[in-house]
PDB file of C-alpha atoms and ligand atoms in Angstrom:
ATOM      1  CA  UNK A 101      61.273 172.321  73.529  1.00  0.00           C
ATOM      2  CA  UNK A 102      62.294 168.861  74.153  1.00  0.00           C
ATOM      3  CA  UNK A 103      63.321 167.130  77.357  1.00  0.00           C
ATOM      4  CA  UNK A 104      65.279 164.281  77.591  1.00  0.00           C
ATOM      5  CA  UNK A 105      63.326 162.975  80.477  1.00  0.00           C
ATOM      6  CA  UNK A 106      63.188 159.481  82.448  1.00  0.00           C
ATOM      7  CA  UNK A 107      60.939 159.142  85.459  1.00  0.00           C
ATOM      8  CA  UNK A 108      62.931 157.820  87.950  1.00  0.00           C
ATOM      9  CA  UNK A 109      65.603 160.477  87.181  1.00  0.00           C
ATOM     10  CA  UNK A 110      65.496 162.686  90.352  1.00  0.00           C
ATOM     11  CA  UNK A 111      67.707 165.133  88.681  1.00  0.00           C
ATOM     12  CA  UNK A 112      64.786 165.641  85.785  1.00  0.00           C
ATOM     13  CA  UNK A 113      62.087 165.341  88.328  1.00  0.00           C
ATOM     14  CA  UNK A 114      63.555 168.404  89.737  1.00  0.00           C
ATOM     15  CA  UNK A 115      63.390 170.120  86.652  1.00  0.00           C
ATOM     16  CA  UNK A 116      59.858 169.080  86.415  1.00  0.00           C
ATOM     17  CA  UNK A 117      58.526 170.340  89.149  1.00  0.00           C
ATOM     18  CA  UNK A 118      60.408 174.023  88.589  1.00  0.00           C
ATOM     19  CA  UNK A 119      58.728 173.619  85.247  1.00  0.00           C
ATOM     20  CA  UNK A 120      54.861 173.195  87.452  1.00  0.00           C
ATOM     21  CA  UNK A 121      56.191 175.625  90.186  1.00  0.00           C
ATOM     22  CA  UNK A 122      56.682 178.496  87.304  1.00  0.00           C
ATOM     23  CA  UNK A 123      53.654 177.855  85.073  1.00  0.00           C
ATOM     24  CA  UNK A 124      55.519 176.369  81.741  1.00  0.00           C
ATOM     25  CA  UNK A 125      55.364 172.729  81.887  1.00  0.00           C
ATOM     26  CA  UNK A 126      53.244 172.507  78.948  1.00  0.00           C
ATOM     27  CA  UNK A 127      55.715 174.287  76.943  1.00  0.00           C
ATOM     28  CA  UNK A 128      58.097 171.362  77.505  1.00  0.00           C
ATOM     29  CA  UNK A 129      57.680 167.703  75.370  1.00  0.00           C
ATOM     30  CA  UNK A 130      59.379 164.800  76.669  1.00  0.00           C
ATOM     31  CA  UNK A 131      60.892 162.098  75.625  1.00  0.00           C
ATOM     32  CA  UNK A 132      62.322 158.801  77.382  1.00  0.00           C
ATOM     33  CA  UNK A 133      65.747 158.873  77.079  1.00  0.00           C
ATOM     34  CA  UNK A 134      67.597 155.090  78.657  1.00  0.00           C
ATOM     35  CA  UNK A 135      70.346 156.354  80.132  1.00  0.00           C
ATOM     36  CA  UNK A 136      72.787 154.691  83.041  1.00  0.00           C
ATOM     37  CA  UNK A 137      76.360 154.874  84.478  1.00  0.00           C
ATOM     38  CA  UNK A 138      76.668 151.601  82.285  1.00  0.00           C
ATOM     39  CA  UNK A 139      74.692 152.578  79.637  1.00  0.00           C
ATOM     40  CA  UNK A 140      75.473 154.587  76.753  1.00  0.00           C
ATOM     41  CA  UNK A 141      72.429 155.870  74.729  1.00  0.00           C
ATOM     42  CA  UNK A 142      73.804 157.092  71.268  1.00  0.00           C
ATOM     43  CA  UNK A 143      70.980 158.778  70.424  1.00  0.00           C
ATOM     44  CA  UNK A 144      71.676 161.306  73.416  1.00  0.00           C
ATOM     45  CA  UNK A 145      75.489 161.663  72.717  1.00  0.00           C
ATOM     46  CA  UNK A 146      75.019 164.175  69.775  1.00  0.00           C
ATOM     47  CA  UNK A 147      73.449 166.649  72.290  1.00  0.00           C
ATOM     48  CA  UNK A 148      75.045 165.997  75.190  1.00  0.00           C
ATOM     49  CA  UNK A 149      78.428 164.572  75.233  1.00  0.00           C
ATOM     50  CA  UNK A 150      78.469 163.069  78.539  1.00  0.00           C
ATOM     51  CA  UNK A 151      74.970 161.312  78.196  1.00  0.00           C
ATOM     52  CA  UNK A 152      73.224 162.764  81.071  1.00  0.00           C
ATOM     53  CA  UNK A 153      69.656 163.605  81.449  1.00  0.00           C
ATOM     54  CA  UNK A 154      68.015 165.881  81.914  1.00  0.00           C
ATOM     55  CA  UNK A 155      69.211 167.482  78.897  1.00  0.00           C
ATOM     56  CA  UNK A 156      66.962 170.352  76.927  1.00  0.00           C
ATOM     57  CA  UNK A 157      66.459 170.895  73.470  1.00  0.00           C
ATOM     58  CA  UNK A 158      65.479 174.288  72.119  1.00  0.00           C
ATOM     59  CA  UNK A 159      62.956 174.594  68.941  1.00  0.00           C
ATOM     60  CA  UNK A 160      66.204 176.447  67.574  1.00  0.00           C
ATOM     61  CA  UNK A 161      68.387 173.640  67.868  1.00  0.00           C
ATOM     62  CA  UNK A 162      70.387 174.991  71.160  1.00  0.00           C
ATOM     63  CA  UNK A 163      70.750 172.653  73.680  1.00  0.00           C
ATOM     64  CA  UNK A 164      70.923 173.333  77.421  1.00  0.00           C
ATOM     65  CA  UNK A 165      72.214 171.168  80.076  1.00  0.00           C
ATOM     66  CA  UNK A 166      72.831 170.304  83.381  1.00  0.00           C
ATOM     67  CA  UNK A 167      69.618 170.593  85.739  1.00  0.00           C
ATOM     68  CA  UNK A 168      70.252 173.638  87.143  1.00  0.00           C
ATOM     69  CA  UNK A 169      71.060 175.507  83.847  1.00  0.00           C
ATOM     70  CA  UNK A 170      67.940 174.278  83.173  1.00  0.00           C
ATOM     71  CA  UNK A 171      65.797 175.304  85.766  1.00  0.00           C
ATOM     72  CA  UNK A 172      67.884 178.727  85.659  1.00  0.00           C
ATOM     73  CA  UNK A 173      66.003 179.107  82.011  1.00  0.00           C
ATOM     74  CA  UNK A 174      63.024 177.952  82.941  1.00  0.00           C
ATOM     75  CA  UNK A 175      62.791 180.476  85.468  1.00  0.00           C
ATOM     76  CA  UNK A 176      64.298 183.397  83.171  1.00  0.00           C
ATOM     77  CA  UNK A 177      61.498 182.485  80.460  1.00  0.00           C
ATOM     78  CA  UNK A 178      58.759 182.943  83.351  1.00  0.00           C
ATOM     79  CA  UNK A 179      60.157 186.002  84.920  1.00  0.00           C
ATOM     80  CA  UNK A 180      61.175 184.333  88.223  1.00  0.00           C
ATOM     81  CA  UNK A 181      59.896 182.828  91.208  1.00  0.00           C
ATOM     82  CA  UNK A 182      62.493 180.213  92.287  1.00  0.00           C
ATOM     83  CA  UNK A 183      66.217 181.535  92.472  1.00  0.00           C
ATOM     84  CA  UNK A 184      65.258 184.289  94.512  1.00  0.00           C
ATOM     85  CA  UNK A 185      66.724 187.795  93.662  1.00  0.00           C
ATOM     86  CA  UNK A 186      69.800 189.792  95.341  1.00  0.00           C
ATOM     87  CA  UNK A 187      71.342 189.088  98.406  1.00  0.00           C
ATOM     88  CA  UNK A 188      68.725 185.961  98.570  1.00  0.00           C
ATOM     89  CA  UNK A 189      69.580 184.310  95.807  1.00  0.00           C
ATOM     90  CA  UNK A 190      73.184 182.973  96.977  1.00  0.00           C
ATOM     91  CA  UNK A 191      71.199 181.643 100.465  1.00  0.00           C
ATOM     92  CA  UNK A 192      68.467 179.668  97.998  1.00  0.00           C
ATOM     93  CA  UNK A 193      71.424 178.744  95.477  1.00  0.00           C
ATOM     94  CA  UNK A 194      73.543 177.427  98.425  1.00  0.00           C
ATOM     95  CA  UNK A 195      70.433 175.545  99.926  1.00  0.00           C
ATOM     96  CA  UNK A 196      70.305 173.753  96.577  1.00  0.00           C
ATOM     97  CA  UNK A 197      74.223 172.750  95.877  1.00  0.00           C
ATOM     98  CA  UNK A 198      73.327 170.861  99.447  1.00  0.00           C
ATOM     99  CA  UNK A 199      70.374 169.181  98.777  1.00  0.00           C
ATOM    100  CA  UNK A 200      72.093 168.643  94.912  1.00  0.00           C
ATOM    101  CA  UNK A 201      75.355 167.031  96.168  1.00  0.00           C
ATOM    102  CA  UNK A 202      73.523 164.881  98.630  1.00  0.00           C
ATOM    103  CA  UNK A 203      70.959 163.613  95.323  1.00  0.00           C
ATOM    104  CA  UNK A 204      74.655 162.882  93.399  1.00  0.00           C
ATOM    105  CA  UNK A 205      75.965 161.069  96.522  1.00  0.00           C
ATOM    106  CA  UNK A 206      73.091 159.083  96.885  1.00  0.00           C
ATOM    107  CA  UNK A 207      72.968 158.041  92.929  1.00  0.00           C
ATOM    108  CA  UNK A 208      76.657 157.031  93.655  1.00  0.00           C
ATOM    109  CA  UNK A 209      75.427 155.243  96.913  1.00  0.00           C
ATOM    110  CA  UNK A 210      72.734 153.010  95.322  1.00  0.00           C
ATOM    111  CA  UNK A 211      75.391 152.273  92.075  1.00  0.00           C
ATOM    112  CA  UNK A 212      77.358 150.842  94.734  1.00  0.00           C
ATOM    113  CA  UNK A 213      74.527 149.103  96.586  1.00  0.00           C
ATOM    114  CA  UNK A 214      73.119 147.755  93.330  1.00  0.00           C
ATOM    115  CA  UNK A 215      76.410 145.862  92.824  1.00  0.00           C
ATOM    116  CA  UNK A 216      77.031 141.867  93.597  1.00  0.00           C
ATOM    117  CA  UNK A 217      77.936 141.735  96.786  1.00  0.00           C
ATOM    118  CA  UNK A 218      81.437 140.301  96.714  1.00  0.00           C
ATOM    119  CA  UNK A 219      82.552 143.191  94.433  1.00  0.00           C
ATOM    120  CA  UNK A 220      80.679 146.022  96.840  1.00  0.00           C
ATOM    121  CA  UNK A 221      83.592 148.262  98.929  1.00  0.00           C
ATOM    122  CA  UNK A 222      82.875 148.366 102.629  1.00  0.00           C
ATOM    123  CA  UNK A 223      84.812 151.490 102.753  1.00  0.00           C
ATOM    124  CA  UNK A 224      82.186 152.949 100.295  1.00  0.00           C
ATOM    125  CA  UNK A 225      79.219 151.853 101.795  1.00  0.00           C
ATOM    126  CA  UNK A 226      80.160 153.036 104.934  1.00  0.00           C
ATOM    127  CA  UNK A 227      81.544 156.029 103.693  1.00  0.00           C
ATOM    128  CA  UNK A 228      78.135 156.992 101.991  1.00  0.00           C
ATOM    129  CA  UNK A 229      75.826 155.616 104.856  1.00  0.00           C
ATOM    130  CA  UNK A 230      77.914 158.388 107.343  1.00  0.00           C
ATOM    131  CA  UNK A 231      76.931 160.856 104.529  1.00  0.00           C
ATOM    132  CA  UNK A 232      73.371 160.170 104.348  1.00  0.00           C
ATOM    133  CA  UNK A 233      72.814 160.107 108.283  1.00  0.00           C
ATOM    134  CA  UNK A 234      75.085 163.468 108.286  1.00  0.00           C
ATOM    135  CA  UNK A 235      73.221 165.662 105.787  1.00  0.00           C
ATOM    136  CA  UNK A 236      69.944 164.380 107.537  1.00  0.00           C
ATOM    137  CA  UNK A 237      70.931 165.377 110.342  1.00  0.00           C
ATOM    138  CA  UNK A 238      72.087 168.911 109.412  1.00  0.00           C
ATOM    139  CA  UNK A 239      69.189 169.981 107.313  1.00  0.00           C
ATOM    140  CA  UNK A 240      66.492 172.106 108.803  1.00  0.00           C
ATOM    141  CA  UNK A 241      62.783 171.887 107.671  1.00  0.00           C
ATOM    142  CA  UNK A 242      62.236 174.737 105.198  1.00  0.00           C
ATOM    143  CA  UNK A 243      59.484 176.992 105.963  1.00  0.00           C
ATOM    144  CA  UNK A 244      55.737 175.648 105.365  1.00  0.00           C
ATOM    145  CA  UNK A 245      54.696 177.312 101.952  1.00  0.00           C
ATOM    146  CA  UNK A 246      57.686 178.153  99.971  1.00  0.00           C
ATOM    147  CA  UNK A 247      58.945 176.488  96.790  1.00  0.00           C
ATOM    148  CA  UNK A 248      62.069 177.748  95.833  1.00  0.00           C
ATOM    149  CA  UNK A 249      65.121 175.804  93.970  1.00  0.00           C
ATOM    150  CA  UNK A 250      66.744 174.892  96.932  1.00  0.00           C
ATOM    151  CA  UNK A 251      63.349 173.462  98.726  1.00  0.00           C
ATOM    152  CA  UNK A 252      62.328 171.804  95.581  1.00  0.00           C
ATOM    153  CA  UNK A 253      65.763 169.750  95.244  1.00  0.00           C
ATOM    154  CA  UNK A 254      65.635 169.055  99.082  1.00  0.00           C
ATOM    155  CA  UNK A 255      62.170 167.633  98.368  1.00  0.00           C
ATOM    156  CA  UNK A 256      63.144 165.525  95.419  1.00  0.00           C
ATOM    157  CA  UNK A 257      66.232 163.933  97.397  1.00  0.00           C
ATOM    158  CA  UNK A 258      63.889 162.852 100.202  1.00  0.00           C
ATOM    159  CA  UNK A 259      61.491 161.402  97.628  1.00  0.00           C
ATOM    160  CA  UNK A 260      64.876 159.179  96.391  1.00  0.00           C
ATOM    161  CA  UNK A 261      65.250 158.145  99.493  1.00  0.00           C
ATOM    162  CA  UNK A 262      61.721 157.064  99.568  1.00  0.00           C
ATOM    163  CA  UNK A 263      61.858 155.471  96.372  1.00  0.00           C
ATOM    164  CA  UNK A 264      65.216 153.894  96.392  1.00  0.00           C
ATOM    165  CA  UNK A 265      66.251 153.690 100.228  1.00  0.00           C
ATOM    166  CA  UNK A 266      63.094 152.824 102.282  1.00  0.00           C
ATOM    167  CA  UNK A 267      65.229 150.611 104.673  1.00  0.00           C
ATOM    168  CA  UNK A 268      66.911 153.885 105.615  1.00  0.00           C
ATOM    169  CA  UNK A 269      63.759 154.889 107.608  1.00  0.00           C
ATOM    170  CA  UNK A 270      64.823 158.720 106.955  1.00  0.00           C
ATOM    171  CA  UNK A 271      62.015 160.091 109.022  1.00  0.00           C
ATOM    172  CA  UNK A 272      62.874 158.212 112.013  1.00  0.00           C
ATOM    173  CA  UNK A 273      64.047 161.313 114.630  1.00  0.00           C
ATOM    174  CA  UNK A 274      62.851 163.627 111.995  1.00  0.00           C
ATOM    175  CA  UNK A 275      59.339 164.791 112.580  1.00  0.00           C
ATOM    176  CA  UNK A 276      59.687 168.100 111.471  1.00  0.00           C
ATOM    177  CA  UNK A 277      61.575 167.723 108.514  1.00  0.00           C
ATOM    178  CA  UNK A 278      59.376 164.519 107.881  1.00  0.00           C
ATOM    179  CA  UNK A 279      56.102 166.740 107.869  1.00  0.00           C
ATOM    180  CA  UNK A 280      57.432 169.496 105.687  1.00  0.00           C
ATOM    181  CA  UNK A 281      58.061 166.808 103.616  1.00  0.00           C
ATOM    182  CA  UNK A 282      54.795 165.351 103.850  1.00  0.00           C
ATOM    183  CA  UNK A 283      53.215 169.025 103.055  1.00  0.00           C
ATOM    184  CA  UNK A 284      55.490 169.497 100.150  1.00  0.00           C
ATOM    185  CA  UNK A 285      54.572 166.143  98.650  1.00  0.00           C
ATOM    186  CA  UNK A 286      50.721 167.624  98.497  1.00  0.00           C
ATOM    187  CA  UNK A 287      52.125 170.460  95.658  1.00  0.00           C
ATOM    188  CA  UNK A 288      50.335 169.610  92.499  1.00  0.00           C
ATOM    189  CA  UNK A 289      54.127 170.155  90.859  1.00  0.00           C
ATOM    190  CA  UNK A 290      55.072 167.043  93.450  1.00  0.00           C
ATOM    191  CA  UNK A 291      52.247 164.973  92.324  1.00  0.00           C
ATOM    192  CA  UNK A 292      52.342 165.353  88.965  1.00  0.00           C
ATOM    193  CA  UNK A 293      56.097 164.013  88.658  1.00  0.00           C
ATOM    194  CA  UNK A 294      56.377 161.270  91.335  1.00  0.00           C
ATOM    195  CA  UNK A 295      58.837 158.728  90.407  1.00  0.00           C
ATOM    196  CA  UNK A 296      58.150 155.504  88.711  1.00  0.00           C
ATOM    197  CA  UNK A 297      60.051 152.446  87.498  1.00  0.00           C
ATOM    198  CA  UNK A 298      59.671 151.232  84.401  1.00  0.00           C
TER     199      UNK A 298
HETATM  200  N1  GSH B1715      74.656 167.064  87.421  1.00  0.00           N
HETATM  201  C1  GSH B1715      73.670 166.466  86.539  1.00  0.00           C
HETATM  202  C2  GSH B1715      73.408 165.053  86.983  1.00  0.00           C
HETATM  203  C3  GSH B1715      72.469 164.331  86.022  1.00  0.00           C
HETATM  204  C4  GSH B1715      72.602 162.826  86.168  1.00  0.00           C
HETATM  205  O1  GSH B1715      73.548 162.301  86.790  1.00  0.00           O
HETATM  206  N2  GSH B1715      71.656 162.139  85.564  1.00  0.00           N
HETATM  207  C5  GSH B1715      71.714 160.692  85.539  1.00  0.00           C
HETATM  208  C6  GSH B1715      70.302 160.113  85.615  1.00  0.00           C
HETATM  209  S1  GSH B1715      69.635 160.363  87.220  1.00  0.00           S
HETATM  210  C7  GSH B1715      72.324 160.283  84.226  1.00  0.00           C
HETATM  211  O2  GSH B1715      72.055 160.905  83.225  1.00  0.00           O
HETATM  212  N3  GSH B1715      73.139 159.222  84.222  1.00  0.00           N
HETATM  213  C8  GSH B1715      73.736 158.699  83.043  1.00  0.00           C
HETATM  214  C9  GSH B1715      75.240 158.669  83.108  1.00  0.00           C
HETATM  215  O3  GSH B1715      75.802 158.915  84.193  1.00  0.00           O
HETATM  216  O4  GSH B1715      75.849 158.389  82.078  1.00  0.00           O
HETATM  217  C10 GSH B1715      72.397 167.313  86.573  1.00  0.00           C
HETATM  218  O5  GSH B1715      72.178 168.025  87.562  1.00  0.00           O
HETATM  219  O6  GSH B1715      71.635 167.318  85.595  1.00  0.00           O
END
């Protein structure tokens, strides 16, 4: 199977580390796809229409996209472990559409960092800045041990933060979410995908 994979991507380092948590990383090849909000990669286009990555590409041909979907087959072709099962699985899934919409607000957020500054909207910044202190504020430290969907994507949006918001100072007032963090980070599925420029 082939991976459209980057690693800076937080959105394919998620999928990453699912693919460690479950056992079946080695079953996946990847390959560095460019991609941006600016920039186009044709090469992509024929397999997924909207250029994102991650995007997965079966031996067969089929393709399967976006990040979730992805870790959703991931976990059906180990037999589970991460979505939870019954009654548990809308909790975990619902944990992860937070931690998932704060990762897309914060891509948005640095687009409109990364921009000159005369062309930057206050309203925006400000906008995503009440966001950022807002989710932070609301999230609860997971429990010590587990390493489901919705921990793994909380994990991987801290790491952004890390990576592309240091001046935020995130941990600041945030001890216990801090040192979950810090625990998390010690999963051989964490350090085997930490994000890299280049
Ligand atoms: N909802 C998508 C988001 C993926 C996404 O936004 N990926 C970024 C890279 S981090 C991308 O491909 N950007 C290129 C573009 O927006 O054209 C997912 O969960 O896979």
């Amino acid at each position: 199977m082939k991976l459209h994979w980057s690693p800076r991507s937080p959105f394919v380092r998620k999928v990453m580390i699912a693919a460690h948590e479950l056992g079946v990383a080695e079953k996946l090849t990847t390959t560095r796809t460019l991609v941006g909000m600016e920039l186009i990669n044709d090469g992509l286009l024929p397999e997924n229409p909207l250029n994102k990555i991650p995007t997965l590409v079966l031996d067969d041909g089929r393709v399967i996209y976006d990040s979730l979907t992805i870790c959703e087959f991931l976990n059906d072709m180990a037999g589970g472990g991460i979505f939870g099962t019954g009654a548990a699985r809308w909790e975990v899934l619902t944990r992860h559409s937070m931690a998932n919409s704060f990762l897309d607000a914060l891509i948005l957020f640095r687009h409109e960092r990364a921009r000159p500054a005369m062309q930057q909207a206050p309203g925006v910044l400000t906008a995503f800045t009440t966001k950022t202190t807002s989710m932070l504020n609301h999230v609860q430290a997971p429990p010590p041990g587990r390493a489901d969907i919705g921990d793994i994507t909380l994990a991987v949006a801290l790491a952004y933060l890390d990576f592309r918001f240091a001046d935020l100072g995130w941990r600041e007032g945030r001890g216990a979410l801090a040192e979950w963090h810090a625990a998390f980070s010690t999963r051989p599925s964490m350090i085997a995908t930490t994000a890299v420029d280049g």
